Short mmCIF file of C-alpha atoms in Angstrom, two decimals:
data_model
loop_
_atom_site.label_atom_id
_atom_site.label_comp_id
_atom_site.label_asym_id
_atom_site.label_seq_id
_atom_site.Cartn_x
_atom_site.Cartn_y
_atom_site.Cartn_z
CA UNK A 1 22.42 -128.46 -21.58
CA UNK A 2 18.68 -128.83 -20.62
CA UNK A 3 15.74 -130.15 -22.44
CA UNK A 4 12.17 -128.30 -22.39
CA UNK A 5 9.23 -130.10 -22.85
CA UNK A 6 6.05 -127.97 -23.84
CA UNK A 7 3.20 -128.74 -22.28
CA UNK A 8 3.47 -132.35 -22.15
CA UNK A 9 0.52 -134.78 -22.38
CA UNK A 10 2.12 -138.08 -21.38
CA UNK A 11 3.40 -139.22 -18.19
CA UNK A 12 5.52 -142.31 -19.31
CA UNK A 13 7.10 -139.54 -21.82
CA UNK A 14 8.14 -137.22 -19.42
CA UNK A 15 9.45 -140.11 -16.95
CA UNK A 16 11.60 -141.50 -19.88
CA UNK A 17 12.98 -137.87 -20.82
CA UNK A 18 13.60 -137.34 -16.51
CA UNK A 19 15.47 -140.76 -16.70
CA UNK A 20 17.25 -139.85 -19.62
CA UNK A 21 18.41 -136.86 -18.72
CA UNK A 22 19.56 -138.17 -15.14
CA UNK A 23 21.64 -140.58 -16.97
CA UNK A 24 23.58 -138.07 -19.51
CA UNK A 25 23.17 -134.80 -16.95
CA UNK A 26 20.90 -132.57 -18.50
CA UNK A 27 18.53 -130.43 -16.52
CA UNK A 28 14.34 -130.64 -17.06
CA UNK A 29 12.00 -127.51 -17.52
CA UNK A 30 8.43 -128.31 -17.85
CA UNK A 31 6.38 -126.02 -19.24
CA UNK A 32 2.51 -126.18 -18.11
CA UNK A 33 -0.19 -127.26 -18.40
CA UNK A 34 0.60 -130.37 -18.41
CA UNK A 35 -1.59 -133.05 -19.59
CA UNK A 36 -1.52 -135.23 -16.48
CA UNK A 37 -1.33 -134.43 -12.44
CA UNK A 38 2.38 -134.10 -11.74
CA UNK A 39 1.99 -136.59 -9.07
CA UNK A 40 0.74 -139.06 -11.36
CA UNK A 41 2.47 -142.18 -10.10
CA UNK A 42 3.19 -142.74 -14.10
CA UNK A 43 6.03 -140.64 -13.71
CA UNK A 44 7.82 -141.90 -10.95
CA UNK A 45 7.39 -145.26 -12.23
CA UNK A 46 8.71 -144.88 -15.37
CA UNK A 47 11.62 -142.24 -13.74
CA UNK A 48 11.94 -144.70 -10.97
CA UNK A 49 14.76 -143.71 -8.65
CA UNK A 50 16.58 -141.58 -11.46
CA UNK A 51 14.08 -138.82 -10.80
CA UNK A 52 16.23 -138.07 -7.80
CA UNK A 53 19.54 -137.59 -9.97
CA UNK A 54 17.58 -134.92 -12.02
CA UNK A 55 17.59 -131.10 -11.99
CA UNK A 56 13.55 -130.17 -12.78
CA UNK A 57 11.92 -127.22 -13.09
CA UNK A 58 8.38 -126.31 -13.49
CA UNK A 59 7.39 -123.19 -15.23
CA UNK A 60 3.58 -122.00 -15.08
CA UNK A 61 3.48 -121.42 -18.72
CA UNK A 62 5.89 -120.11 -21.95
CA UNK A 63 6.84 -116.82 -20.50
CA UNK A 64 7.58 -118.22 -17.44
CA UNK A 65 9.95 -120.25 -19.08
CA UNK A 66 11.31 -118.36 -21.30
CA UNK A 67 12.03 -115.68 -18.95
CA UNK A 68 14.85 -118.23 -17.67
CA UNK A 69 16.82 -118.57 -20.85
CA UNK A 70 18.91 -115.89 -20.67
CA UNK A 71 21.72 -116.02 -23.44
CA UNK A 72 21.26 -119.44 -24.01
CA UNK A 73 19.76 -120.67 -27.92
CA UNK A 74 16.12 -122.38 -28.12
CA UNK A 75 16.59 -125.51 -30.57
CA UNK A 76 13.18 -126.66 -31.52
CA UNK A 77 12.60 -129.97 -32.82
CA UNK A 78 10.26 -129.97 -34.83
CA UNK A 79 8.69 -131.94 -38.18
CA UNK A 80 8.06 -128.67 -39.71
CA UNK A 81 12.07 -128.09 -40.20
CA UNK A 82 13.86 -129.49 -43.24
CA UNK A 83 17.25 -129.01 -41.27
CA UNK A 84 18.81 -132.29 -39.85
CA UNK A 85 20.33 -131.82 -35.70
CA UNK A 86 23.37 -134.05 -37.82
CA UNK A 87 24.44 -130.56 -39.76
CA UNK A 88 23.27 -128.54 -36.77
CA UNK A 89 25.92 -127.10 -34.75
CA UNK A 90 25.36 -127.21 -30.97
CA UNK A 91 26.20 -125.46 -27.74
CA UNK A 92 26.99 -126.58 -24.62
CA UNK A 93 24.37 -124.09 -23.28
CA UNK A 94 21.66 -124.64 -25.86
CA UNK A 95 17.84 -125.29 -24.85
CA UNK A 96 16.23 -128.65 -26.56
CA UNK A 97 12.77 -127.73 -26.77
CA UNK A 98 10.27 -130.36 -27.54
CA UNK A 99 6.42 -129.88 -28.01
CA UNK A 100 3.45 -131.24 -27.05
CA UNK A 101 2.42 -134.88 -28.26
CA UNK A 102 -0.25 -134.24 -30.17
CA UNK A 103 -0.12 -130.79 -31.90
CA UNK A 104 3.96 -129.56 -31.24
CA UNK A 105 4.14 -126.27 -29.82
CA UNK A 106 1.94 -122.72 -31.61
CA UNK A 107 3.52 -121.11 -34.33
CA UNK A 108 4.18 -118.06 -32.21
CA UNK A 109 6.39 -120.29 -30.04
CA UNK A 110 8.08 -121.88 -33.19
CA UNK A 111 8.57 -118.15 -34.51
CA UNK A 112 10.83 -116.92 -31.59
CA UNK A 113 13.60 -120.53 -31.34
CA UNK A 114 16.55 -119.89 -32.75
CA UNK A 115 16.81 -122.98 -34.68
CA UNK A 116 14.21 -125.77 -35.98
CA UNK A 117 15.71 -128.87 -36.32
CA UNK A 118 14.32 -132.51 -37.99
CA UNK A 119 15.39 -136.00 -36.87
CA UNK A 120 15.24 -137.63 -40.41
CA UNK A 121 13.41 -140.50 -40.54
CA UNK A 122 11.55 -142.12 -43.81
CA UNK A 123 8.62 -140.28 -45.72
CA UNK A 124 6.03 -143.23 -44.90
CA UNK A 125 5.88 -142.19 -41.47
CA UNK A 126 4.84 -138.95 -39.49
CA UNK A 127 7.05 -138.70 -36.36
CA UNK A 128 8.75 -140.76 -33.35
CA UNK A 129 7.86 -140.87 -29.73
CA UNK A 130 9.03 -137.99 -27.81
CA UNK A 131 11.05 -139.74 -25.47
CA UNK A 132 12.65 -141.49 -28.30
CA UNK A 133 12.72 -138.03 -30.00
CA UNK A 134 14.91 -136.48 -26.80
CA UNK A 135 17.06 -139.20 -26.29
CA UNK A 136 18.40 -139.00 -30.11
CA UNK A 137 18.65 -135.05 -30.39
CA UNK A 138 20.15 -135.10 -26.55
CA UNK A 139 22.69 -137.54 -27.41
CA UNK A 140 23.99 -135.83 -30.71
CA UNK A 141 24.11 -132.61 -29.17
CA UNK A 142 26.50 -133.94 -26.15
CA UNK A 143 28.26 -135.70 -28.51
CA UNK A 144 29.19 -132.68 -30.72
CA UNK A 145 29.86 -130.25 -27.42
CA UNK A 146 32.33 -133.34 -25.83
CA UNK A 147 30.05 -133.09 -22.54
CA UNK A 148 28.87 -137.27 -22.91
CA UNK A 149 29.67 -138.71 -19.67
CA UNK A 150 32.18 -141.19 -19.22
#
């Protein structure tokens, strides 16, 4: 399973997510721009060590990405879906693809996933921190395909 982030704007996210995904073996892809210098020492401090345990890849932009995919499903999460990832079905081979911070990825982007996907959460607020965001929609979908680590 990987995790895509679109043209992230925030180190500390992205550091979380590598960590993250270190810890319950998912690969990376970052999708640029990003909105920081990828040496930003932001990352690696928030990473820490687990950024060695980590599979990333860097794509110059959407196509370039997307040109990796292959057979594999795009999952967007989004909170312009009204479908929860708890009805969702998942695959062990499926793409988590999370936007941008502040504006979530174009609609032409949105237009070509195979799914859109909401983590509910109450009306009074707007969305959850991206990291925060991965973790939960990472952790249900290993959970559903038995591939959790022991």
């Amino acid at each position: 399973m990987r995790i895509a982030l679109f043209e992230p704007e925030i180190a500390g996210n992205v550091g979380a997510i590598l960590r993250l995904s270190a810890c319950l073996g998912a690969a990376v892809d970052l999708v640029e721009p990003m909105g920081f210098a990828w040496d930003d020492r932001r990352v690696r401090r928030t990473a820490m060590d687990y950024i060695d345990h980590v599979t990333i890849t860097r794509h110059a932009d959407f196509e370039a990405f997307r040109s990796t995919i292959g057979a594999s499903r795009l999952v967007l999460f989004t909170t312009k879906s009204e479908q929860s990832p708890y009805t969702f079905t998942f695959r062990p081979d499926d793409i988590l693809l999370f936007g941008k911070e502040s504006a979530g990825v174009p609609v032409d982007v949105s237009d070509i996933c195979d799914a859109r996907l909401r983590i509910p959460m109450r009306p009074q607020v707007r969305s959850m921190n991206l990291a925060t965001s991965a973790a939960l929609a990472l952790g249900e979908a290993l959970r559903q395909t038995d591939a959790l680590p022991d």
